[in-house]
Coordinates of C-alpha atoms and ligand atoms in Angstrom, one line a residue:
M1 CA 18.1 -24.9 -16.8
A2 CA 18.7 -25.5 -13.1
A3 CA 18.9 -28.9 -11.8
A4 CA 17.3 -29.2 -8.4
A5 CA 19.9 -28.7 -5.7
A6 CA 20.3 -31.1 -2.8
P7 CA 17.9 -30.2 0.0
S8 CA 19.4 -28.1 2.8
S9 CA 17.8 -26.0 5.7
P10 CA 14.5 -24.5 4.6
C11 CA 13.8 -20.9 3.9
Y12 CA 10.7 -18.7 3.1
L13 CA 10.3 -16.1 0.5
G14 CA 8.4 -12.7 0.9
W15 CA 7.6 -10.7 -2.2
D16 CA 6.5 -7.1 -2.7
L17 CA 5.3 -5.9 -5.9
S18 CA 5.0 -2.3 -5.0
T19 CA 4.6 1.0 -7.1
Q20 CA 8.3 1.8 -7.8
Q21 CA 9.9 -1.8 -7.4
L22 CA 9.5 -5.5 -7.1
K23 CA 11.2 -6.8 -4.0
V24 CA 12.0 -10.1 -2.2
V25 CA 13.4 -11.4 0.9
A26 CA 14.4 -14.8 2.2
V27 CA 14.3 -15.6 5.8
D28 CA 15.6 -18.9 7.3
E29 CA 14.0 -21.0 10.1
Q30 CA 15.4 -18.6 12.6
M31 CA 13.8 -15.8 10.9
T32 CA 17.0 -14.1 10.0
V33 CA 17.1 -12.4 6.6
I34 CA 19.4 -14.4 4.4
H35 CA 18.8 -12.8 0.8
E36 CA 17.2 -9.5 -0.4
D37 CA 16.9 -8.4 -4.0
T38 CA 15.2 -5.5 -5.8
I39 CA 14.1 -4.5 -9.2
N40 CA 13.5 -0.9 -9.7
F41 CA 11.0 -0.4 -12.7
D42 CA 12.3 3.1 -13.8
K43 CA 15.9 2.1 -13.7
D44 CA 16.0 -1.6 -14.6
L45 CA 13.2 -1.5 -17.1
P46 CA 13.6 1.8 -18.9
E47 CA 11.9 0.4 -22.1
F48 CA 8.6 0.9 -20.5
G49 CA 9.2 4.7 -19.7
T50 CA 7.6 4.8 -16.3
Q51 CA 8.2 7.5 -13.8
G52 CA 8.0 6.2 -10.2
G53 CA 6.7 3.0 -11.8
V54 CA 3.7 4.8 -13.3
Y55 CA 2.1 6.6 -16.0
V56 CA 0.2 9.6 -15.1
H57 CA -2.1 10.8 -17.8
S58 CA -2.5 14.6 -18.8
D59 CA -5.8 14.6 -16.8
R60 CA -3.4 14.3 -13.7
L61 CA -6.3 11.9 -12.4
T62 CA -5.8 8.8 -14.3
V63 CA -2.6 6.8 -13.3
M64 CA -1.6 3.1 -14.6
S65 CA 1.2 0.9 -14.7
P66 CA 2.1 -1.5 -17.7
V67 CA 1.1 -5.1 -16.5
L68 CA 3.9 -6.5 -18.5
M69 CA 6.5 -4.4 -16.6
W70 CA 5.5 -6.2 -13.5
V71 CA 5.8 -9.7 -15.3
K72 CA 9.4 -8.8 -16.7
A73 CA 10.5 -7.6 -13.3
L74 CA 9.7 -11.0 -11.9
D75 CA 11.5 -12.6 -14.7
M76 CA 14.6 -10.4 -14.1
I77 CA 14.6 -10.7 -10.3
L78 CA 14.5 -14.6 -10.4
E79 CA 17.4 -14.6 -13.0
K80 CA 19.4 -12.4 -10.7
M81 CA 18.9 -14.6 -7.8
K82 CA 19.9 -17.6 -9.8
S83 CA 23.1 -16.1 -10.9
S84 CA 23.8 -15.1 -7.4
G85 CA 23.7 -18.7 -6.6
F86 CA 20.4 -18.6 -4.6
N87 CA 19.4 -22.2 -3.8
F88 CA 15.5 -22.1 -4.7
Y89 CA 15.2 -25.8 -3.6
R90 CA 15.3 -24.7 -0.2
V91 CA 12.2 -22.6 -0.4
R92 CA 9.5 -24.5 1.5
A93 CA 6.7 -21.7 1.1
L94 CA 6.4 -18.2 -0.2
S95 CA 3.8 -15.5 0.0
G96 CA 3.7 -11.7 -1.1
A97 CA 2.2 -8.4 -1.1
G98 CA 0.9 -6.0 -3.9
Q99 CA 0.1 -2.3 -3.9
Q100 CA -3.5 -2.2 -2.9
H101 CA -6.6 -1.6 -4.9
G102 CA -4.7 -2.0 -8.5
S103 CA -6.5 -4.6 -10.9
V104 CA -5.2 -6.9 -13.6
Y105 CA -7.3 -7.9 -16.5
W106 CA -6.7 -11.5 -18.0
K107 CA -8.1 -12.4 -21.3
E108 CA -10.2 -15.3 -22.1
G109 CA -8.4 -18.4 -22.3
T110 CA -5.4 -17.1 -20.3
N111 CA -5.7 -19.7 -17.3
S112 CA -4.6 -22.4 -19.7
V113 CA -1.5 -20.4 -20.9
L114 CA -0.8 -20.1 -17.1
Q115 CA -1.0 -23.8 -16.6
N116 CA 1.2 -24.6 -19.5
L117 CA 4.1 -22.1 -19.2
P118 CA 7.1 -23.5 -21.3
P119 CA 10.1 -23.4 -18.9
D120 CA 12.5 -22.3 -21.6
L121 CA 10.7 -19.1 -22.2
P122 CA 10.7 -16.1 -19.7
L123 CA 7.1 -15.3 -18.4
H124 CA 6.9 -12.1 -20.1
Q125 CA 7.2 -13.9 -23.5
S126 CA 4.4 -16.5 -22.7
L127 CA 2.2 -13.9 -21.3
K128 CA 2.5 -11.1 -23.7
S129 CA -0.9 -11.5 -25.2
C130 CA -2.7 -12.5 -22.2
F131 CA -4.1 -9.1 -20.8
S132 CA -7.3 -7.6 -22.2
V133 CA -6.2 -4.2 -20.4
S134 CA -2.3 -3.5 -20.9
N135 CA -2.2 -0.7 -18.5
S136 CA -3.5 -1.5 -15.0
P137 CA -5.4 1.1 -13.0
I138 CA -3.4 1.5 -9.6
W139 CA -4.0 3.1 -6.4
M140 CA -2.7 6.6 -7.3
D141 CA -5.7 6.9 -9.8
S142 CA -8.7 9.1 -8.8
S143 CA -10.5 9.1 -12.1
T144 CA -13.8 7.2 -11.1
Y145 CA -15.7 10.0 -9.6
A146 CA -18.9 9.1 -11.6
Q147 CA -18.6 5.5 -10.6
C148 CA -18.3 6.3 -6.8
C149 CA -21.4 8.3 -7.1
C150 CA -23.3 5.5 -8.6
L151 CA -22.1 3.0 -6.1
E152 CA -23.1 5.0 -3.1
K153 CA -26.4 5.6 -4.6
A154 CA -27.0 2.1 -5.3
V155 CA -26.3 0.9 -1.9
G156 CA -28.3 3.7 -0.2
G157 CA -25.5 6.2 0.7
A158 CA -21.8 6.5 1.6
Q159 CA -22.1 5.4 5.2
K160 CA -24.2 2.4 4.1
L161 CA -21.4 1.5 1.7
A162 CA -18.8 1.9 4.5
E163 CA -20.9 -0.4 6.7
I164 CA -21.0 -3.1 4.1
S165 CA -17.5 -2.8 2.7
G166 CA -15.3 -1.0 5.2
S167 CA -15.0 2.1 3.3
R168 CA -17.2 4.8 1.4
A169 CA -16.7 4.8 -2.3
Y170 CA -13.0 5.8 -3.1
E171 CA -11.8 6.5 -6.5
R172 CA -8.8 4.1 -6.3
F173 CA -10.8 1.3 -5.0
T174 CA -11.2 -1.6 -7.3
G175 CA -14.8 -1.9 -7.8
N176 CA -15.0 1.6 -9.2
Q177 CA -12.2 1.1 -11.4
I178 CA -13.7 -2.1 -12.8
A179 CA -17.1 -0.2 -13.3
K180 CA -15.0 2.5 -15.3
I181 CA -13.5 0.0 -17.5
Y182 CA -16.9 -1.8 -18.1
S183 CA -18.7 1.6 -18.8
Q184 CA -16.0 2.9 -21.2
N185 CA -14.9 -0.4 -22.8
P186 CA -17.6 -3.1 -22.5
E187 CA -16.0 -5.0 -25.4
V188 CA -12.7 -5.3 -23.2
Y189 CA -14.8 -6.3 -20.2
S190 CA -16.6 -9.0 -21.9
K191 CA -13.4 -10.6 -23.2
T192 CA -12.0 -10.5 -19.7
E193 CA -12.0 -14.1 -18.1
R194 CA -10.7 -13.0 -14.6
I195 CA -9.8 -9.9 -12.7
S196 CA -7.0 -10.0 -10.2
L197 CA -5.7 -7.5 -7.6
V198 CA -2.0 -6.7 -7.8
S199 CA -1.5 -9.1 -5.0
S200 CA -3.6 -12.1 -6.6
F201 CA -2.1 -11.5 -9.9
A202 CA 1.3 -11.9 -8.6
A203 CA 0.3 -15.1 -6.7
S204 CA -1.2 -16.4 -9.9
L205 CA 2.3 -16.2 -11.8
F206 CA 3.7 -18.4 -9.0
L207 CA 0.6 -20.7 -8.9
G208 CA 0.4 -21.2 -12.6
S209 CA -3.3 -20.5 -12.4
Y210 CA -5.7 -17.8 -11.2
A211 CA -5.1 -17.3 -7.7
S212 CA -7.8 -16.1 -5.2
I213 CA -8.1 -12.8 -3.6
D214 CA -7.7 -12.8 0.1
Y215 CA -10.1 -11.2 2.6
S216 CA -7.6 -8.5 3.6
D217 CA -6.8 -7.0 0.1
G218 CA -10.2 -7.8 -0.8
S219 CA -11.5 -5.2 1.6
G220 CA -10.0 -2.5 -0.6
M221 CA -12.4 -2.9 -3.5
N222 CA -15.8 -1.6 -2.2
L223 CA -17.0 -5.1 -3.0
L224 CA -16.5 -7.5 0.0
Q225 CA -19.0 -7.5 2.7
I226 CA -16.0 -7.3 5.4
R227 CA -18.2 -8.9 8.2
E228 CA -19.4 -11.9 6.4
K229 CA -16.2 -12.1 4.1
V230 CA -18.4 -12.7 0.9
W231 CA -18.8 -10.6 -2.2
S232 CA -21.7 -8.1 -1.7
P233 CA -24.3 -8.9 -4.6
I234 CA -25.5 -5.2 -4.6
C235 CA -22.2 -3.7 -4.8
L236 CA -21.2 -6.2 -7.7
D237 CA -24.4 -5.5 -9.7
A238 CA -23.7 -1.8 -9.3
C239 CA -20.3 -2.1 -10.7
A240 CA -20.4 -4.4 -13.8
P241 CA -22.4 -7.6 -15.0
E242 CA -21.1 -11.1 -14.2
L243 CA -18.6 -9.7 -11.9
E244 CA -18.6 -12.5 -9.3
R245 CA -17.3 -15.0 -11.7
R246 CA -14.7 -13.0 -12.8
L247 CA -13.4 -12.3 -9.4
G248 CA -13.4 -15.9 -8.0
H249 CA -14.1 -16.7 -4.4
P250 CA -12.3 -14.6 -1.8
V251 CA -10.3 -16.8 0.7
P252 CA -8.6 -16.3 4.1
S253 CA -5.4 -14.4 3.8
S254 CA -3.4 -17.4 5.4
K255 CA -4.7 -19.9 3.0
I256 CA -2.3 -22.2 1.1
L257 CA -3.6 -21.8 -2.4
G258 CA -1.5 -24.9 -3.7
S259 CA 2.0 -25.7 -4.8
I260 CA 4.3 -23.6 -7.0
S261 CA 3.9 -24.2 -10.8
P262 CA 6.2 -26.7 -12.4
Y263 CA 7.7 -23.9 -14.5
Y264 CA 9.6 -22.6 -11.6
S265 CA 10.8 -26.1 -10.7
K266 CA 12.0 -26.8 -14.2
R267 CA 13.7 -23.3 -14.8
Y268 CA 14.8 -22.2 -11.6
G269 CA 15.1 -25.5 -9.5
F270 CA 12.2 -24.7 -7.0
N271 CA 11.1 -27.8 -4.9
P272 CA 8.0 -28.9 -6.6
D273 CA 6.3 -29.1 -3.2
C274 CA 7.0 -25.4 -2.2
K275 CA 3.7 -24.0 -1.3
V276 CA 2.1 -20.8 -2.5
V277 CA 0.3 -18.9 0.6
A278 CA -2.2 -16.3 -0.5
F279 CA -0.9 -12.9 -1.4
T280 CA -2.2 -9.8 0.4
G281 CA -2.0 -6.0 0.1
D282 CA 1.2 -4.1 1.1
N283 CA -0.3 -2.5 4.1
P284 CA -1.8 -5.8 5.6
A285 CA 1.5 -7.5 4.8
S286 CA 3.4 -4.7 6.7
L287 CA 1.2 -5.1 9.7
A288 CA 2.3 -8.7 9.7
G289 CA 5.9 -7.7 9.3
M290 CA 5.8 -5.3 12.1
R291 CA 4.0 -7.7 14.3
L292 CA 1.7 -5.1 15.3
A293 CA 0.0 -5.6 18.7
E294 CA -3.3 -4.1 20.0
G295 CA -2.6 -0.5 21.2
D296 CA 0.2 0.1 18.8
I297 CA 0.0 2.4 15.9
A298 CA 1.8 1.7 12.7
I299 CA 3.2 4.4 10.4
S300 CA 4.5 3.4 7.0
L301 CA 6.5 6.2 5.3
G302 CA 6.6 5.0 1.6
T303 CA 5.3 6.5 -1.6
S304 CA 2.2 6.9 0.1
D305 CA 2.1 7.3 3.9
T306 CA -0.2 5.1 5.6
L307 CA -1.2 4.6 9.2
F308 CA -2.9 1.5 10.6
L309 CA -4.1 0.1 13.8
W310 CA -5.3 -3.3 15.0
I311 CA -9.0 -3.4 15.9
K312 CA -11.5 -5.7 17.3
E313 CA -14.7 -4.1 16.4
P314 CA -15.2 -2.6 13.2
K315 CA -17.0 0.7 13.1
P316 CA -16.6 1.9 9.5
A317 CA -16.9 5.8 9.1
L318 CA -16.8 8.3 6.2
E319 CA -13.1 8.7 6.7
G320 CA -10.4 5.8 6.4
H321 CA -10.9 2.2 5.8
I322 CA -11.6 -0.8 7.6
L323 CA -10.1 -4.1 6.4
C324 CA -10.2 -7.9 7.5
S325 CA -7.1 -8.6 9.4
P326 CA -4.4 -10.3 7.3
V327 CA -3.3 -12.5 10.3
D328 CA -6.4 -13.1 12.5
S329 CA -9.8 -14.1 11.3
Q330 CA -11.6 -12.7 14.1
A331 CA -9.8 -9.1 13.8
Y332 CA -9.8 -6.1 11.6
M333 CA -7.3 -3.3 10.7
A334 CA -8.0 0.3 10.4
L335 CA -6.0 2.3 7.6
L336 CA -5.5 5.7 6.7
C337 CA -3.8 6.4 3.5
F338 CA -2.1 9.8 2.6
K339 CA -1.0 10.0 -0.9
N340 CA 1.4 13.0 -0.7
G341 CA 3.9 10.9 1.2
S342 CA 7.7 10.4 0.1
L343 CA 7.3 11.9 -3.3
M344 CA 6.4 15.2 -1.7
R345 CA 9.3 14.9 0.9
E346 CA 11.6 14.2 -2.0
K347 CA 10.4 17.2 -3.9
I348 CA 11.1 19.7 -1.2
R349 CA 14.5 17.9 -0.5
D350 CA 15.4 18.4 -4.1
E351 CA 14.3 22.0 -4.0
L352 CA 15.6 23.1 -0.8
A353 CA 18.4 20.5 0.2
S354 CA 20.2 20.0 -3.1
G355 CA 18.5 16.4 -3.2
S356 CA 20.5 15.4 0.0
W357 CA 18.7 13.8 2.9
K358 CA 21.8 14.5 4.9
E359 CA 21.3 18.2 4.4
F360 CA 17.6 18.1 4.8
S361 CA 17.9 16.4 8.2
K362 CA 20.6 18.9 9.3
V363 CA 18.2 21.7 8.6
L364 CA 15.4 19.8 10.2
S365 CA 17.2 19.3 13.4
S366 CA 18.3 22.9 13.4
T367 CA 14.8 24.1 13.7
T368 CA 12.6 24.2 16.9
V369 CA 9.7 22.2 17.8
G370 CA 6.4 23.9 16.8
N371 CA 8.1 25.9 14.0
D372 CA 7.3 29.3 15.8
G373 CA 3.6 28.6 15.0
N374 CA 4.2 28.5 11.2
V375 CA 2.1 25.7 9.7
G376 CA 1.9 24.2 6.1
F377 CA 0.1 21.9 3.8
Y378 CA 2.0 20.3 1.1
F379 CA -0.4 18.4 -1.4
D380 CA 1.2 18.3 -4.8
V381 CA -1.5 15.8 -5.8
M382 CA -5.2 15.7 -4.7
E383 CA -5.0 14.2 -1.1
I384 CA -7.1 11.3 0.2
I385 CA -7.3 12.7 3.7
P386 CA -8.3 15.4 3.6
E387 CA -9.6 15.8 0.0
A388 CA -7.4 18.8 -0.7
V389 CA -4.9 20.0 -3.1
G390 CA -2.2 22.6 -3.4
I391 CA 0.8 24.3 -1.1
H392 CA -0.8 26.3 1.8
R393 CA 1.3 28.3 4.2
F394 CA 0.3 30.1 7.3
N395 CA 2.1 32.2 9.9
A396 CA 1.6 32.3 13.6
H397 CA -1.3 34.5 13.3
N398 CA -3.1 32.1 10.8
Q399 CA -2.5 34.6 7.8
R400 CA -1.9 33.0 4.5
I401 CA 1.7 33.6 3.4
P402 CA 3.3 32.9 -0.3
D403 CA 6.7 31.6 1.1
F404 CA 8.7 30.2 4.0
P405 CA 12.4 30.4 4.7
K406 CA 14.0 27.2 3.6
E407 CA 14.1 25.9 7.2
V408 CA 10.8 26.9 8.1
E409 CA 9.3 25.1 5.0
I410 CA 11.3 21.9 5.8
R411 CA 9.9 21.7 9.3
A412 CA 6.6 22.8 8.3
L413 CA 6.5 19.9 5.9
I414 CA 7.5 17.2 8.2
E415 CA 5.6 18.6 11.2
G416 CA 2.4 19.0 9.0
Q417 CA 2.4 15.5 7.7
F418 CA 2.6 14.0 11.1
M419 CA 0.0 16.4 12.7
A420 CA -2.4 15.2 10.0
K421 CA -1.7 11.7 11.0
R422 CA -2.3 12.1 14.5
I423 CA -5.4 14.4 14.0
H424 CA -7.1 11.8 11.7
A425 CA -6.0 8.8 13.8
E426 CA -7.8 10.5 16.7
K427 CA -10.7 11.0 14.7
L428 CA -10.9 7.4 14.0
G429 CA -11.3 6.9 17.9
Y430 CA -7.5 6.1 18.5
K431 CA -6.4 7.3 21.9
I432 CA -2.7 7.9 22.7
L433 CA -1.8 6.3 26.0
P434 CA 1.3 6.3 28.1
S435 CA 1.9 2.6 26.8
T436 CA 1.5 3.7 23.1
R437 CA 4.2 2.6 20.8
I438 CA 4.5 3.9 17.2
L439 CA 6.1 1.5 14.8
A440 CA 7.6 3.1 11.8
T441 CA 8.5 1.5 8.6
G442 CA 9.1 2.3 4.9
G443 CA 12.0 4.5 3.2
A444 CA 11.8 7.5 5.5
S445 CA 12.0 5.4 8.5
Y446 CA 15.8 5.3 7.9
N447 CA 15.9 9.1 8.9
K448 CA 16.4 9.7 12.5
E449 CA 15.6 13.4 12.3
I450 CA 12.2 12.7 10.7
L451 CA 11.4 10.0 13.3
Q452 CA 12.3 12.6 16.1
V453 CA 9.5 15.0 14.7
L454 CA 7.1 11.8 14.7
S455 CA 7.9 10.9 18.2
D456 CA 7.4 14.6 19.2
V457 CA 4.1 15.2 17.5
F458 CA 2.5 12.0 18.9
S459 CA 4.3 12.4 22.3
A460 CA 5.3 8.7 21.9
P461 CA 8.1 6.5 21.7
V462 CA 9.0 5.4 18.0
Y463 CA 10.4 2.0 17.1
T464 CA 11.5 0.5 14.0
I465 CA 12.2 -3.0 12.7
D466 CA 15.5 -4.1 11.1
T467 CA 14.4 -3.7 7.6
A468 CA 12.5 -0.5 6.3
N469 CA 10.7 -3.1 4.1
S470 CA 8.1 -4.6 6.3
A471 CA 5.8 -5.7 3.6
C472 CA 8.3 -8.1 2.2
L473 CA 9.2 -9.4 5.5
G474 CA 5.8 -9.6 6.6
S475 CA 5.1 -11.7 3.4
A476 CA 7.9 -14.1 4.5
Y477 CA 6.5 -14.3 7.9
R478 CA 3.0 -15.0 6.5
A479 CA 4.6 -17.7 4.3
V480 CA 5.9 -19.6 7.5
H481 CA 2.6 -19.0 9.1
G482 CA 0.5 -20.1 6.3
L483 CA 2.0 -23.7 6.8
V484 CA 0.5 -24.0 10.3
A485 CA -2.5 -21.4 10.2
E486 CA -5.1 -24.1 10.1
T487 CA -4.0 -25.1 13.7
N488 CA -4.9 -21.7 14.9
V489 CA -1.3 -21.1 15.9
P490 CA -1.0 -17.1 15.9
L491 CA 1.5 -15.5 13.6
T492 CA 3.4 -14.1 16.6
D493 CA 4.2 -17.6 17.8
V494 CA 5.7 -18.8 14.7
V495 CA 7.7 -15.7 14.2
K496 CA 8.9 -15.1 17.8
L497 CA 12.6 -15.6 16.9
A498 CA 12.4 -12.6 14.7
P499 CA 14.5 -9.7 16.2
G500 CA 11.9 -7.2 18.1
P501 CA 11.5 -3.6 17.0
K502 CA 14.2 -1.1 18.2
L503 CA 13.7 2.2 20.1
V504 CA 14.9 5.0 17.9
A505 CA 13.2 8.3 19.3
T506 CA 11.7 9.4 22.6
P507 CA 9.6 12.6 22.7
T508 CA 11.5 15.8 23.7
A509 CA 10.6 17.0 27.2
G510 CA 7.8 19.4 27.1
V511 CA 6.5 18.9 23.6
A512 CA 3.0 18.1 24.5
Q513 CA 2.4 21.7 25.6
V514 CA 3.8 23.0 22.3
Y515 CA 1.7 20.6 20.2
Q516 CA -1.6 20.7 21.8
P517 CA -2.5 24.1 20.7
L518 CA -0.8 23.6 17.4
L519 CA -2.7 20.5 16.6
K520 CA -6.0 22.5 17.3
R521 CA -5.0 25.2 14.9
Y522 CA -3.9 22.6 12.4
M523 CA -7.3 21.1 12.4
E524 CA -8.9 24.6 11.9
L525 CA -6.5 25.4 9.0
E526 CA -7.0 22.2 7.3
Q527 CA -10.8 23.2 7.0
Q528 CA -9.8 26.5 5.4
V529 CA -7.5 24.4 2.9
L530 CA -10.6 22.1 2.3
N531 CA -12.9 25.0 1.7
W532 CA -10.2 26.6 -0.6
T533 CA -10.1 23.3 -2.7
K534 CA -13.8 23.2 -2.9
Q535 CA -13.9 26.7 -4.3
H536 CA -11.0 26.3 -6.7
H537 CA -11.1 22.6 -7.9
M538 CA -14.7 21.5 -7.5
E539 CA -15.5 21.8 -11.2
K540 CA -12.1 20.7 -12.5
L541 CA -11.6 17.8 -10.2
K542 CA -15.3 16.9 -9.7
M543 CA -15.0 16.4 -6.1
R544 CA -17.8 14.9 -4.3
P545 CA -19.8 17.6 -2.2
Ligands
5FX1 C1 -3.7 2.2 0.8 O1 -5.1 2.3 0.6 C2 -3.3 2.6 -0.6 O2 -3.7 3.0 -1.5 C3 -1.7 2.6 -0.8 O3 -1.0 2.6 0.5 C4 -1.0 1.5 -1.7 O4 -1.5 0.4 -1.0 C5 0.2 1.7 -1.9 F1 0.7 0.6 -2.4

């Protein structure tokens, strides 16, 4: 057992419990990253047999992750840090992020187990019988069509639900997931004492008791009234009985939830006074990590691709999501999520570029802007925006064709992914101005050739921050900010020592003329792809009309 080390200069931890990995960064008072660690679920925890951190059911709609794998990953990463000599006593505060929408079901009586964790045992041993649902539904799940219809009906339609909760009913949103568990397994639901999001679940592990859900991640549930920041009684009632007591009270995202559980002081040598600041969703945490300012557009190129904007006045629509801002109690963030992100890019890379990013990038940069009018749609799994599936290729005359040559395919994939993002951001009311900056993050933000296409399609400069892992960094920033947030100091003031974003790509001369007509065509072809999906998959995938 680690004895408390002598205090030295403080540091702050930021965690990210994402789909494929558990990650942590430590920053010092100058906001310099002093430590990073990762546990990869597939590689480091092979006993759970996940692929990409998840189990995909044979119906292709149900997607889950084993909750004990997440707990074991935390044990592992802390042990790894301890053996590398990391001084836990320095940590003044920690916060974290989780993949959004996923949910964890704690069995009756578990809070007292959390409050009395024996320091000589790893967490996964103490918590092994604490979950009423052992495989947690996650954001990739789209099996709750029936529950979405019920919820929209109960509140008076999709637009009404969007006005209340920031989004129309989405299959992956937590309220619908809870409703499915309740309707299929009322016994399991009745034995559930508390329901956490992935973010508040991770916070609970550090706090040693059930942690509150924060407003920002709470906005991804179809249950929170985003303006009043309280649970919506009508939405709760439509999903499951006595849900409010199972969710606890939502809290501001910058709230200090309490001090770290004595378990961590005794086992790892944390200072007992280390504060746990509310955890939030990975996209809100990325917004903090990138220090997004009004007018900027952030694009995260991860397992899912997401695009987010800082907004003052929420205008929820039938497409996209409005979430409470994680860093400013008066503001909101708009979020668009595209499911076929890096997994799709990796698939094409493996098929056409022998699994090598270098080769992929070489081919990409050898092709011309606009791809000679060839356009492709690459939706390996049912996309969120647009609700379409399949691979669709069109030549310059808008004729469907079965194949593209390798280099056309690679450019069609990347250009198509970015054209979709621009079109749907503009549909949300976003205008690209001469001052627009695109802030890119996530795995693919290391790839200069991909970022060049992004810059060209948007006709705007692209910046990146030092680490591609903005959710982790944002969580560390939020830990620093949490200590002073009550005095209304903005996050940007607290982290102003952090290195600013770096310019990595500027638009190629003349690209705007190429993309203007191409974007228009992409939009029209997207409608064809949507119609095709409706004809071919309506029955099988139970799409909403
Ligand atoms: C956002 O709405 C999403 O569903 C995804 O970006 C998840 O947060 C990925 F973790």
